[in-house]
Amino acid sequence: MDSGKVLAACLGQSCGRRTLRHVGRRRSVCSDGASISIWSKPVGPLQRVHHVQMGELDDATRSRRDAAPGFDEFFTDEFPKVVAIASVLTGASEVGRDVAQDSMVKAFRDWSKVSELDRPGAWVRRVTINAAVSWHRRNSRERAARSRLRPGVAQPVQPPEYSFWEAVRGLPSRQRAAVVLHHLEDLSVAEVAEILGVAEGTVKASLAKGRARLEPQLRHLWNVEEGS
């Protein structure tokens, strides 16, 4: 995902003479410093996650694997994308992988129904978004409680890209999901509406409200003066 692109959208596509460069094209930055490319093929660790995850399934579920044609291809195509979505929404790459794995296991266990959907990828994204948003909500409450118990503890300095995503994570859940899907995955308004189960007009409104809420934070982050 390109935070510069969202900034340009928030600021009306123009920032005077300031040139906005892509900051990690189609990449997301988490609180642990990890950067994930959503279009990378699931090789190496991702393949191992696949095999380990399948190996950890119960016998009854594992026995259905041969009767789930198309799932391996589905996993290969979709897993990196839902990892990226979950990592952005939770702010933690390892948690994002766990959330994505859980979503894929749900898809596998109900593959006979999921595979019949027009867009199984939309289904697994919806499951992932709901789980990631719930995790982030719980974690935010826990962090707030810890900060009250340890006032004055200095926070680590984070890169600008992380600050951008932290601002996105501060949006209301529907606005957050719409911004991530539309700008991170470059999905159309119609595709985002299908995934979220809402009307296209609702998505457009969520994107507009999300950009409006992000604008002052992005101006400060990128040192862009108002009116430029």
mmCIF file with all atom_site columns, C-alpha atoms in Angstrom:
data_model
loop_
_atom_site.group_PDB
_atom_site.id
_atom_site.type_symbol
_atom_site.label_atom_id
_atom_site.label_alt_id
_atom_site.label_comp_id
_atom_site.label_asym_id
_atom_site.label_entity_id
_atom_site.label_seq_id
_atom_site.pdbx_PDB_ins_code
_atom_site.Cartn_x
_atom_site.Cartn_y
_atom_site.Cartn_z
_atom_site.occupancy
_atom_site.B_iso_or_equiv
_atom_site.pdbx_formal_charge
_atom_site.auth_seq_id
_atom_site.auth_comp_id
_atom_site.auth_asym_id
_atom_site.auth_atom_id
_atom_site.pdbx_PDB_model_num
ATOM 1   C CA . MET A 1 1   ? 0.000   0.000   0.000  1.00 0.00 ? 1   MET A CA 1
ATOM 2   C CA . ASP A 1 2   ? 1.135   3.465   -0.788 1.00 0.00 ? 2   ASP A CA 1
ATOM 3   C CA . SER A 1 3   ? 0.534   5.962   2.010  1.00 0.00 ? 3   SER A CA 1
ATOM 4   C CA . GLY A 1 4   ? 1.522   8.751   -0.364 1.00 0.00 ? 4   GLY A CA 1
ATOM 5   C CA . LYS A 1 5   ? -1.386  7.836   -2.626 1.00 0.00 ? 5   LYS A CA 1
ATOM 6   C CA . VAL A 1 6   ? -3.850  8.089   0.250  1.00 0.00 ? 6   VAL A CA 1
ATOM 7   C CA . LEU A 1 7   ? -2.293  11.380  1.283  1.00 0.00 ? 7   LEU A CA 1
ATOM 8   C CA . ALA A 1 8   ? -2.774  12.703  -2.244 1.00 0.00 ? 8   ALA A CA 1
ATOM 9   C CA . ALA A 1 9   ? -6.404  11.574  -2.136 1.00 0.00 ? 9   ALA A CA 1
ATOM 10  C CA . CYS A 1 10  ? -6.926  13.223  1.241  1.00 0.00 ? 10  CYS A CA 1
ATOM 11  C CA . LEU A 1 11  ? -5.323  16.461  0.081  1.00 0.00 ? 11  LEU A CA 1
ATOM 12  C CA . GLY A 1 12  ? -7.226  16.673  -3.185 1.00 0.00 ? 12  GLY A CA 1
ATOM 13  C CA . GLN A 1 13  ? -4.496  15.086  -5.375 1.00 0.00 ? 13  GLN A CA 1
ATOM 14  C CA . SER A 1 14  ? -2.279  18.164  -5.017 1.00 0.00 ? 14  SER A CA 1
ATOM 15  C CA . CYS A 1 15  ? 0.404   19.172  -2.578 1.00 0.00 ? 15  CYS A CA 1
ATOM 16  C CA . GLY A 1 16  ? 1.880   22.196  -4.306 1.00 0.00 ? 16  GLY A CA 1
ATOM 17  C CA . ARG A 1 17  ? 5.470   21.628  -5.346 1.00 0.00 ? 17  ARG A CA 1
ATOM 18  C CA . ARG A 1 18  ? 5.950   18.830  -2.879 1.00 0.00 ? 18  ARG A CA 1
ATOM 19  C CA . THR A 1 19  ? 6.347   15.523  -4.696 1.00 0.00 ? 19  THR A CA 1
ATOM 20  C CA . LEU A 1 20  ? 4.869   12.498  -2.967 1.00 0.00 ? 20  LEU A CA 1
ATOM 21  C CA . ARG A 1 21  ? 6.957   9.424   -3.550 1.00 0.00 ? 21  ARG A CA 1
ATOM 22  C CA . HIS A 1 22  ? 5.730   5.911   -3.110 1.00 0.00 ? 22  HIS A CA 1
ATOM 23  C CA . VAL A 1 23  ? 6.579   4.662   0.343  1.00 0.00 ? 23  VAL A CA 1
ATOM 24  C CA . GLY A 1 24  ? 6.863   0.907   0.070  1.00 0.00 ? 24  GLY A CA 1
ATOM 25  C CA . ARG A 1 25  ? 4.624   0.147   -2.891 1.00 0.00 ? 25  ARG A CA 1
ATOM 26  C CA . ARG A 1 26  ? 1.995   -2.347  -1.799 1.00 0.00 ? 26  ARG A CA 1
ATOM 27  C CA . ARG A 1 27  ? 3.735   -2.884  1.506  1.00 0.00 ? 27  ARG A CA 1
ATOM 28  C CA . SER A 1 28  ? 2.525   -2.477  5.064  1.00 0.00 ? 28  SER A CA 1
ATOM 29  C CA . VAL A 1 29  ? 4.494   -1.632  8.173  1.00 0.00 ? 29  VAL A CA 1
ATOM 30  C CA . CYS A 1 30  ? 3.581   -3.041  11.564 1.00 0.00 ? 30  CYS A CA 1
ATOM 31  C CA . SER A 1 31  ? 4.477   -2.076  15.109 1.00 0.00 ? 31  SER A CA 1
ATOM 32  C CA . ASP A 1 32  ? 7.135   -4.777  15.172 1.00 0.00 ? 32  ASP A CA 1
ATOM 33  C CA . GLY A 1 33  ? 8.837   -3.207  12.150 1.00 0.00 ? 33  GLY A CA 1
ATOM 34  C CA . ALA A 1 34  ? 7.859   -5.980  9.746  1.00 0.00 ? 34  ALA A CA 1
ATOM 35  C CA . SER A 1 35  ? 7.086   -5.066  6.151  1.00 0.00 ? 35  SER A CA 1
ATOM 36  C CA . ILE A 1 36  ? 4.841   -7.370  4.162  1.00 0.00 ? 36  ILE A CA 1
ATOM 37  C CA . SER A 1 37  ? 4.281   -7.369  0.415  1.00 0.00 ? 37  SER A CA 1
ATOM 38  C CA . ILE A 1 38  ? 0.742   -8.506  -0.280 1.00 0.00 ? 38  ILE A CA 1
ATOM 39  C CA . TRP A 1 39  ? 1.550   -9.766  -3.756 1.00 0.00 ? 39  TRP A CA 1
ATOM 40  C CA . SER A 1 40  ? 4.566   -11.888 -2.834 1.00 0.00 ? 40  SER A CA 1
ATOM 41  C CA . LYS A 1 41  ? 4.173   -15.558 -3.591 1.00 0.00 ? 41  LYS A CA 1
ATOM 42  C CA . PRO A 1 42  ? 3.855   -17.806 -0.519 1.00 0.00 ? 42  PRO A CA 1
ATOM 43  C CA . VAL A 1 43  ? 7.303   -19.333 -0.681 1.00 0.00 ? 43  VAL A CA 1
ATOM 44  C CA . GLY A 1 44  ? 9.664   -20.284 2.131  1.00 0.00 ? 44  GLY A CA 1
ATOM 45  C CA . PRO A 1 45  ? 8.039   -19.532 5.496  1.00 0.00 ? 45  PRO A CA 1
ATOM 46  C CA . LEU A 1 46  ? 4.566   -19.198 3.981  1.00 0.00 ? 46  LEU A CA 1
ATOM 47  C CA . GLN A 1 47  ? 4.793   -22.631 2.425  1.00 0.00 ? 47  GLN A CA 1
ATOM 48  C CA . ARG A 1 48  ? 5.941   -24.021 5.763  1.00 0.00 ? 48  ARG A CA 1
ATOM 49  C CA . VAL A 1 49  ? 2.996   -22.336 7.477  1.00 0.00 ? 49  VAL A CA 1
ATOM 50  C CA . HIS A 1 50  ? 0.712   -24.043 4.976  1.00 0.00 ? 50  HIS A CA 1
ATOM 51  C CA . HIS A 1 51  ? 2.151   -27.491 5.576  1.00 0.00 ? 51  HIS A CA 1
ATOM 52  C CA . VAL A 1 52  ? 2.401   -27.073 9.356  1.00 0.00 ? 52  VAL A CA 1
ATOM 53  C CA . GLN A 1 53  ? -1.126  -25.710 9.580  1.00 0.00 ? 53  GLN A CA 1
ATOM 54  C CA . MET A 1 54  ? -2.505  -28.589 7.567  1.00 0.00 ? 54  MET A CA 1
ATOM 55  C CA . GLY A 1 55  ? -0.495  -31.037 9.651  1.00 0.00 ? 55  GLY A CA 1
ATOM 56  C CA . GLU A 1 56  ? -2.024  -29.657 12.843 1.00 0.00 ? 56  GLU A CA 1
ATOM 57  C CA . LEU A 1 57  ? -5.587  -30.251 11.695 1.00 0.00 ? 57  LEU A CA 1
ATOM 58  C CA . ASP A 1 58  ? -7.535  -33.018 13.384 1.00 0.00 ? 58  ASP A CA 1
ATOM 59  C CA . ASP A 1 59  ? -7.729  -36.384 11.621 1.00 0.00 ? 59  ASP A CA 1
ATOM 60  C CA . ALA A 1 60  ? -11.307 -35.889 10.444 1.00 0.00 ? 60  ALA A CA 1
ATOM 61  C CA . THR A 1 61  ? -10.475 -32.541 8.862  1.00 0.00 ? 61  THR A CA 1
ATOM 62  C CA . ARG A 1 62  ? -7.201  -33.738 7.364  1.00 0.00 ? 62  ARG A CA 1
ATOM 63  C CA . SER A 1 63  ? -8.976  -36.690 5.773  1.00 0.00 ? 63  SER A CA 1
ATOM 64  C CA . ARG A 1 64  ? -11.150 -34.223 3.848  1.00 0.00 ? 64  ARG A CA 1
ATOM 65  C CA . ARG A 1 65  ? -8.161  -32.509 2.263  1.00 0.00 ? 65  ARG A CA 1
ATOM 66  C CA . ASP A 1 66  ? -8.146  -34.786 -0.763 1.00 0.00 ? 66  ASP A CA 1
ATOM 67  C CA . ALA A 1 67  ? -11.839 -33.995 -1.183 1.00 0.00 ? 67  ALA A CA 1
ATOM 68  C CA . ALA A 1 68  ? -11.146 -30.241 -1.295 1.00 0.00 ? 68  ALA A CA 1
ATOM 69  C CA . PRO A 1 69  ? -10.057 -29.648 -4.892 1.00 0.00 ? 69  PRO A CA 1
ATOM 70  C CA . GLY A 1 70  ? -8.867  -26.141 -5.525 1.00 0.00 ? 70  GLY A CA 1
ATOM 71  C CA . PHE A 1 71  ? -8.066  -25.273 -1.931 1.00 0.00 ? 71  PHE A CA 1
ATOM 72  C CA . ASP A 1 72  ? -4.290  -25.395 -2.323 1.00 0.00 ? 72  ASP A CA 1
ATOM 73  C CA . GLU A 1 73  ? -4.469  -22.944 -5.222 1.00 0.00 ? 73  GLU A CA 1
ATOM 74  C CA . PHE A 1 74  ? -6.867  -20.770 -3.238 1.00 0.00 ? 74  PHE A CA 1
ATOM 75  C CA . PHE A 1 75  ? -4.466  -20.777 -0.286 1.00 0.00 ? 75  PHE A CA 1
ATOM 76  C CA . THR A 1 76  ? -1.503  -19.896 -2.494 1.00 0.00 ? 76  THR A CA 1
ATOM 77  C CA . ASP A 1 77  ? -3.348  -16.954 -4.049 1.00 0.00 ? 77  ASP A CA 1
ATOM 78  C CA . GLU A 1 78  ? -5.124  -15.576 -0.998 1.00 0.00 ? 78  GLU A CA 1
ATOM 79  C CA . PHE A 1 79  ? -2.956  -16.262 2.050  1.00 0.00 ? 79  PHE A CA 1
ATOM 80  C CA . PRO A 1 80  ? -0.361  -13.490 1.466  1.00 0.00 ? 80  PRO A CA 1
ATOM 81  C CA . LYS A 1 81  ? -3.163  -10.999 0.879  1.00 0.00 ? 81  LYS A CA 1
ATOM 82  C CA . VAL A 1 82  ? -5.091  -11.794 4.048  1.00 0.00 ? 82  VAL A CA 1
ATOM 83  C CA . VAL A 1 83  ? -1.815  -11.805 6.013  1.00 0.00 ? 83  VAL A CA 1
ATOM 84  C CA . ALA A 1 84  ? -1.194  -8.247  4.809  1.00 0.00 ? 84  ALA A CA 1
ATOM 85  C CA . ILE A 1 85  ? -4.737  -7.128  5.620  1.00 0.00 ? 85  ILE A CA 1
ATOM 86  C CA . ALA A 1 86  ? -4.654  -8.678  9.095  1.00 0.00 ? 86  ALA A CA 1
ATOM 87  C CA . SER A 1 87  ? -1.165  -7.335  9.805  1.00 0.00 ? 87  SER A CA 1
ATOM 88  C CA . VAL A 1 88  ? -2.227  -3.785  8.944  1.00 0.00 ? 88  VAL A CA 1
ATOM 89  C CA . LEU A 1 89  ? -5.443  -3.989  10.958 1.00 0.00 ? 89  LEU A CA 1
ATOM 90  C CA . THR A 1 90  ? -3.760  -5.498  14.031 1.00 0.00 ? 90  THR A CA 1
ATOM 91  C CA . GLY A 1 91  ? -0.446  -3.636  13.763 1.00 0.00 ? 91  GLY A CA 1
ATOM 92  C CA . ALA A 1 92  ? 1.531   -6.821  14.434 1.00 0.00 ? 92  ALA A CA 1
ATOM 93  C CA . SER A 1 93  ? 2.850   -9.124  11.724 1.00 0.00 ? 93  SER A CA 1
ATOM 94  C CA . GLU A 1 94  ? 2.878   -12.307 13.816 1.00 0.00 ? 94  GLU A CA 1
ATOM 95  C CA . VAL A 1 95  ? -0.664  -11.682 15.013 1.00 0.00 ? 95  VAL A CA 1
ATOM 96  C CA . GLY A 1 96  ? -1.641  -10.946 11.424 1.00 0.00 ? 96  GLY A CA 1
ATOM 97  C CA . ARG A 1 97  ? -0.299  -14.323 10.321 1.00 0.00 ? 97  ARG A CA 1
ATOM 98  C CA . ASP A 1 98  ? -2.170  -16.068 13.134 1.00 0.00 ? 98  ASP A CA 1
ATOM 99  C CA . VAL A 1 99  ? -5.424  -14.344 12.205 1.00 0.00 ? 99  VAL A CA 1
ATOM 100 C CA . ALA A 1 100 ? -4.901  -15.181 8.528  1.00 0.00 ? 100 ALA A CA 1
ATOM 101 C CA . GLN A 1 101 ? -4.143  -18.827 9.343  1.00 0.00 ? 101 GLN A CA 1
ATOM 102 C CA . ASP A 1 102 ? -7.311  -19.099 11.437 1.00 0.00 ? 102 ASP A CA 1
ATOM 103 C CA . SER A 1 103 ? -9.333  -17.656 8.563  1.00 0.00 ? 103 SER A CA 1
ATOM 104 C CA . MET A 1 104 ? -7.817  -20.129 6.117  1.00 0.00 ? 104 MET A CA 1
ATOM 105 C CA . VAL A 1 105 ? -8.529  -23.049 8.447  1.00 0.00 ? 105 VAL A CA 1
ATOM 106 C CA . LYS A 1 106 ? -12.174 -21.930 8.622  1.00 0.00 ? 106 LYS A CA 1
ATOM 107 C CA . ALA A 1 107 ? -12.255 -21.766 4.832  1.00 0.00 ? 107 ALA A CA 1
ATOM 108 C CA . PHE A 1 108 ? -10.738 -25.242 4.555  1.00 0.00 ? 108 PHE A CA 1
ATOM 109 C CA . ARG A 1 109 ? -13.108 -26.825 7.047  1.00 0.00 ? 109 ARG A CA 1
ATOM 110 C CA . ASP A 1 110 ? -16.107 -25.383 5.195  1.00 0.00 ? 110 ASP A CA 1
ATOM 111 C CA . TRP A 1 111 ? -14.565 -25.572 1.725  1.00 0.00 ? 111 TRP A CA 1
ATOM 112 C CA . SER A 1 112 ? -17.482 -27.443 0.167  1.00 0.00 ? 112 SER A CA 1
ATOM 113 C CA . LYS A 1 113 ? -19.629 -24.335 0.741  1.00 0.00 ? 113 LYS A CA 1
ATOM 114 C CA . VAL A 1 114 ? -16.955 -21.654 0.414  1.00 0.00 ? 114 VAL A CA 1
ATOM 115 C CA . SER A 1 115 ? -15.758 -23.001 -2.927 1.00 0.00 ? 115 SER A CA 1
ATOM 116 C CA . GLU A 1 116 ? -19.280 -22.650 -4.334 1.00 0.00 ? 116 GLU A CA 1
ATOM 117 C CA . LEU A 1 117 ? -19.344 -18.913 -3.658 1.00 0.00 ? 117 LEU A CA 1
ATOM 118 C CA . ASP A 1 118 ? -18.861 -16.546 -6.581 1.00 0.00 ? 118 ASP A CA 1
ATOM 119 C CA . ARG A 1 119 ? -15.795 -15.072 -4.860 1.00 0.00 ? 119 ARG A CA 1
ATOM 120 C CA . PRO A 1 120 ? -14.340 -17.232 -2.078 1.00 0.00 ? 120 PRO A CA 1
ATOM 121 C CA . GLY A 1 121 ? -11.604 -14.624 -1.635 1.00 0.00 ? 121 GLY A CA 1
ATOM 122 C CA . ALA A 1 122 ? -14.188 -12.049 -0.585 1.00 0.00 ? 122 ALA A CA 1
ATOM 123 C CA . TRP A 1 123 ? -15.483 -14.465 2.044  1.00 0.00 ? 123 TRP A CA 1
ATOM 124 C CA . VAL A 1 124 ? -12.069 -15.116 3.587  1.00 0.00 ? 124 VAL A CA 1
ATOM 125 C CA . ARG A 1 125 ? -11.255 -11.383 3.578  1.00 0.00 ? 125 ARG A CA 1
ATOM 126 C CA . ARG A 1 126 ? -14.484 -10.642 5.450  1.00 0.00 ? 126 ARG A CA 1
ATOM 127 C CA . VAL A 1 127 ? -13.684 -13.298 8.052  1.00 0.00 ? 127 VAL A CA 1
ATOM 128 C CA . THR A 1 128 ? -10.134 -11.958 8.373  1.00 0.00 ? 128 THR A CA 1
ATOM 129 C CA . ILE A 1 129 ? -11.248 -8.339  8.741  1.00 0.00 ? 129 ILE A CA 1
ATOM 130 C CA . ASN A 1 130 ? -13.783 -9.178  11.450 1.00 0.00 ? 130 ASN A CA 1
ATOM 131 C CA . ALA A 1 131 ? -11.233 -11.199 13.423 1.00 0.00 ? 131 ALA A CA 1
ATOM 132 C CA . ALA A 1 132 ? -8.480  -8.593  13.043 1.00 0.00 ? 132 ALA A CA 1
ATOM 133 C CA . VAL A 1 133 ? -10.733 -5.704  14.068 1.00 0.00 ? 133 VAL A CA 1
ATOM 134 C CA . SER A 1 134 ? -11.886 -7.647  17.137 1.00 0.00 ? 134 SER A CA 1
ATOM 135 C CA . TRP A 1 135 ? -8.280  -8.400  18.104 1.00 0.00 ? 135 TRP A CA 1
ATOM 136 C CA . HIS A 1 136 ? -7.218  -4.775  17.681 1.00 0.00 ? 136 HIS A CA 1
ATOM 137 C CA . ARG A 1 137 ? -10.143 -3.576  19.790 1.00 0.00 ? 137 ARG A CA 1
ATOM 138 C CA . ARG A 1 138 ? -9.219  -5.941  22.636 1.00 0.00 ? 138 ARG A CA 1
ATOM 139 C CA . ASN A 1 139 ? -5.531  -5.113  22.363 1.00 0.00 ? 139 ASN A CA 1
ATOM 140 C CA . SER A 1 140 ? -6.210  -1.362  22.412 1.00 0.00 ? 140 SER A CA 1
ATOM 141 C CA . ARG A 1 141 ? -8.148  -1.723  25.650 1.00 0.00 ? 141 ARG A CA 1
ATOM 142 C CA . GLU A 1 142 ? -5.330  -3.760  27.179 1.00 0.00 ? 142 GLU A CA 1
ATOM 143 C CA . ARG A 1 143 ? -2.688  -1.234  26.083 1.00 0.00 ? 143 ARG A CA 1
ATOM 144 C CA . ALA A 1 144 ? -4.725  1.624   27.523 1.00 0.00 ? 144 ALA A CA 1
ATOM 145 C CA . ALA A 1 145 ? -4.963  -0.221  30.832 1.00 0.00 ? 145 ALA A CA 1
ATOM 146 C CA . ARG A 1 146 ? -1.203  -0.888  30.876 1.00 0.00 ? 146 ARG A CA 1
ATOM 147 C CA . SER A 1 147 ? -0.403  2.739   30.093 1.00 0.00 ? 147 SER A CA 1
ATOM 148 C CA . ARG A 1 148 ? -2.496  3.833   33.067 1.00 0.00 ? 148 ARG A CA 1
ATOM 149 C CA . LEU A 1 149 ? -0.529  1.467   35.274 1.00 0.00 ? 149 LEU A CA 1
ATOM 150 C CA . ARG A 1 150 ? 2.828   2.677   33.876 1.00 0.00 ? 150 ARG A CA 1
ATOM 151 C CA . PRO A 1 151 ? 2.488   6.418   33.239 1.00 0.00 ? 151 PRO A CA 1
ATOM 152 C CA . GLY A 1 152 ? 5.447   8.265   31.794 1.00 0.00 ? 152 GLY A CA 1
ATOM 153 C CA . VAL A 1 153 ? 6.970   5.260   29.997 1.00 0.00 ? 153 VAL A CA 1
ATOM 154 C CA . ALA A 1 154 ? 8.617   6.502   26.781 1.00 0.00 ? 154 ALA A CA 1
ATOM 155 C CA . GLN A 1 155 ? 7.246   5.035   23.560 1.00 0.00 ? 155 GLN A CA 1
ATOM 156 C CA . PRO A 1 156 ? 9.682   3.844   20.865 1.00 0.00 ? 156 PRO A CA 1
ATOM 157 C CA . VAL A 1 157 ? 10.180  6.075   17.843 1.00 0.00 ? 157 VAL A CA 1
ATOM 158 C CA . GLN A 1 158 ? 8.335   4.632   14.845 1.00 0.00 ? 158 GLN A CA 1
ATOM 159 C CA . PRO A 1 159 ? 8.956   5.278   11.120 1.00 0.00 ? 159 PRO A CA 1
ATOM 160 C CA . PRO A 1 160 ? 6.533   7.561   9.247  1.00 0.00 ? 160 PRO A CA 1
ATOM 161 C CA . GLU A 1 161 ? 4.954   4.619   7.433  1.00 0.00 ? 161 GLU A CA 1
ATOM 162 C CA . TYR A 1 162 ? 4.010   3.037   10.772 1.00 0.00 ? 162 TYR A CA 1
ATOM 163 C CA . SER A 1 163 ? 2.570   6.349   11.978 1.00 0.00 ? 163 SER A CA 1
ATOM 164 C CA . PHE A 1 164 ? 0.394   6.420   8.874  1.00 0.00 ? 164 PHE A CA 1
ATOM 165 C CA . TRP A 1 165 ? -0.985  2.945   9.519  1.00 0.00 ? 165 TRP A CA 1
ATOM 166 C CA . GLU A 1 166 ? -1.475  3.745   13.194 1.00 0.00 ? 166 GLU A CA 1
ATOM 167 C CA . ALA A 1 167 ? -3.685  6.628   12.052 1.00 0.00 ? 167 ALA A CA 1
ATOM 168 C CA . VAL A 1 168 ? -5.604  4.226   9.797  1.00 0.00 ? 168 VAL A CA 1
ATOM 169 C CA . ARG A 1 169 ? -6.065  1.804   12.699 1.00 0.00 ? 169 ARG A CA 1
ATOM 170 C CA . GLY A 1 170 ? -7.586  4.668   14.679 1.00 0.00 ? 170 GLY A CA 1
ATOM 171 C CA . LEU A 1 171 ? -10.468 4.989   12.217 1.00 0.00 ? 171 LEU A CA 1
ATOM 172 C CA . PRO A 1 172 ? -13.902 3.501   12.991 1.00 0.00 ? 172 PRO A CA 1
ATOM 173 C CA . SER A 1 173 ? -14.005 -0.135  11.912 1.00 0.00 ? 173 SER A CA 1
ATOM 174 C CA . ARG A 1 174 ? -15.980 0.298   8.665  1.00 0.00 ? 174 ARG A CA 1
ATOM 175 C CA . GLN A 1 175 ? -13.884 3.269   7.518  1.00 0.00 ? 175 GLN A CA 1
ATOM 176 C CA . ARG A 1 176 ? -10.716 1.383   8.429  1.00 0.00 ? 176 ARG A CA 1
ATOM 177 C CA . ALA A 1 177 ? -11.719 -1.706  6.463  1.00 0.00 ? 177 ALA A CA 1
ATOM 178 C CA . ALA A 1 178 ? -12.785 0.364   3.445  1.00 0.00 ? 178 ALA A CA 1
ATOM 179 C CA . VAL A 1 179 ? -9.506  2.318   3.367  1.00 0.00 ? 179 VAL A CA 1
ATOM 180 C CA . VAL A 1 180 ? -7.404  -0.836  3.719  1.00 0.00 ? 180 VAL A CA 1
ATOM 181 C CA . LEU A 1 181 ? -9.271  -2.786  1.041  1.00 0.00 ? 181 LEU A CA 1
ATOM 182 C CA . HIS A 1 182 ? -9.528  0.090   -1.431 1.00 0.00 ? 182 HIS A CA 1
ATOM 183 C CA . HIS A 1 183 ? -6.024  1.506   -1.035 1.00 0.00 ? 183 HIS A CA 1
ATOM 184 C CA . LEU A 1 184 ? -4.006  -1.475  0.206  1.00 0.00 ? 184 LEU A CA 1
ATOM 185 C CA . GLU A 1 185 ? -5.454  -4.052  -2.167 1.00 0.00 ? 185 GLU A CA 1
ATOM 186 C CA . ASP A 1 186 ? -6.499  -1.606  -4.894 1.00 0.00 ? 186 ASP A CA 1
ATOM 187 C CA . LEU A 1 187 ? -9.991  -3.110  -4.920 1.00 0.00 ? 187 LEU A CA 1
ATOM 188 C CA . SER A 1 188 ? -12.799 -1.233  -6.623 1.00 0.00 ? 188 SER A CA 1
ATOM 189 C CA . VAL A 1 189 ? -15.656 0.302   -4.656 1.00 0.00 ? 189 VAL A CA 1
ATOM 190 C CA . ALA A 1 190 ? -17.917 -2.492  -5.913 1.00 0.00 ? 190 ALA A CA 1
ATOM 191 C CA . GLU A 1 191 ? -15.485 -5.175  -4.725 1.00 0.00 ? 191 GLU A CA 1
ATOM 192 C CA . VAL A 1 192 ? -15.116 -3.534  -1.310 1.00 0.00 ? 192 VAL A CA 1
ATOM 193 C CA . ALA A 1 193 ? -18.898 -3.338  -1.016 1.00 0.00 ? 193 ALA A CA 1
ATOM 194 C CA . GLU A 1 194 ? -19.192 -7.055  -1.756 1.00 0.00 ? 194 GLU A CA 1
ATOM 195 C CA . ILE A 1 195 ? -16.597 -7.983  0.858  1.00 0.00 ? 195 ILE A CA 1
ATOM 196 C CA . LEU A 1 196 ? -18.102 -5.771  3.560  1.00 0.00 ? 196 LEU A CA 1
ATOM 197 C CA . GLY A 1 197 ? -21.672 -6.691  2.647  1.00 0.00 ? 197 GLY A CA 1
ATOM 198 C CA . VAL A 1 198 ? -22.798 -3.072  2.227  1.00 0.00 ? 198 VAL A CA 1
ATOM 199 C CA . ALA A 1 199 ? -23.986 -0.812  -0.589 1.00 0.00 ? 199 ALA A CA 1
ATOM 200 C CA . GLU A 1 200 ? -21.480 0.922   -2.848 1.00 0.00 ? 200 GLU A CA 1
ATOM 201 C CA . GLY A 1 201 ? -22.741 4.273   -1.592 1.00 0.00 ? 201 GLY A CA 1
ATOM 202 C CA . THR A 1 202 ? -21.867 3.210   1.945  1.00 0.00 ? 202 THR A CA 1
ATOM 203 C CA . VAL A 1 203 ? -18.326 2.364   0.856  1.00 0.00 ? 203 VAL A CA 1
ATOM 204 C CA . LYS A 1 204 ? -17.947 5.725   -0.880 1.00 0.00 ? 204 LYS A CA 1
ATOM 205 C CA . ALA A 1 205 ? -19.168 7.498   2.248  1.00 0.00 ? 205 ALA A CA 1
ATOM 206 C CA . SER A 1 206 ? -16.809 5.468   4.454  1.00 0.00 ? 206 SER A CA 1
ATOM 207 C CA . LEU A 1 207 ? -13.850 6.282   2.210  1.00 0.00 ? 207 LEU A CA 1
ATOM 208 C CA . ALA A 1 208 ? -14.714 9.983   2.183  1.00 0.00 ? 208 ALA A CA 1
ATOM 209 C CA . LYS A 1 209 ? -15.108 10.103  5.964  1.00 0.00 ? 209 LYS A CA 1
ATOM 210 C CA . GLY A 1 210 ? -11.928 8.081   6.481  1.00 0.00 ? 210 GLY A CA 1
ATOM 211 C CA . ARG A 1 211 ? -9.899  10.391  4.255  1.00 0.00 ? 211 ARG A CA 1
ATOM 212 C CA . ALA A 1 212 ? -11.337 13.437  6.011  1.00 0.00 ? 212 ALA A CA 1
ATOM 213 C CA . ARG A 1 213 ? -10.327 12.031  9.406  1.00 0.00 ? 213 ARG A CA 1
ATOM 214 C CA . LEU A 1 214 ? -6.873  11.102  8.142  1.00 0.00 ? 214 LEU A CA 1
ATOM 215 C CA . GLU A 1 215 ? -6.169  14.435  6.464  1.00 0.00 ? 215 GLU A CA 1
ATOM 216 C CA . PRO A 1 216 ? -5.010  16.470  9.503  1.00 0.00 ? 216 PRO A CA 1
ATOM 217 C CA . GLN A 1 217 ? -2.832  13.617  10.764 1.00 0.00 ? 217 GLN A CA 1
ATOM 218 C CA . LEU A 1 218 ? -1.318  13.094  7.330  1.00 0.00 ? 218 LEU A CA 1
ATOM 219 C CA . ARG A 1 219 ? -0.622  16.799  6.898  1.00 0.00 ? 219 ARG A CA 1
ATOM 220 C CA . HIS A 1 220 ? 1.257   16.777  10.179 1.00 0.00 ? 220 HIS A CA 1
ATOM 221 C CA . LEU A 1 221 ? 3.045   13.518  9.347  1.00 0.00 ? 221 LEU A CA 1
ATOM 222 C CA . TRP A 1 222 ? 4.248   14.737  5.948  1.00 0.00 ? 222 TRP A CA 1
ATOM 223 C CA . ASN A 1 223 ? 4.688   18.408  6.939  1.00 0.00 ? 223 ASN A CA 1
ATOM 224 C CA . VAL A 1 224 ? 2.249   19.599  4.296  1.00 0.00 ? 224 VAL A CA 1
ATOM 225 C CA . GLU A 1 225 ? 0.721   22.985  5.081  1.00 0.00 ? 225 GLU A CA 1
ATOM 226 C CA . GLU A 1 226 ? -3.009  23.439  4.688  1.00 0.00 ? 226 GLU A CA 1
ATOM 227 C CA . GLY A 1 227 ? -3.953  24.995  1.379  1.00 0.00 ? 227 GLY A CA 1
ATOM 228 C CA . SER A 1 228 ? -0.780  23.781  -0.374 1.00 0.00 ? 228 SER A CA 1
#
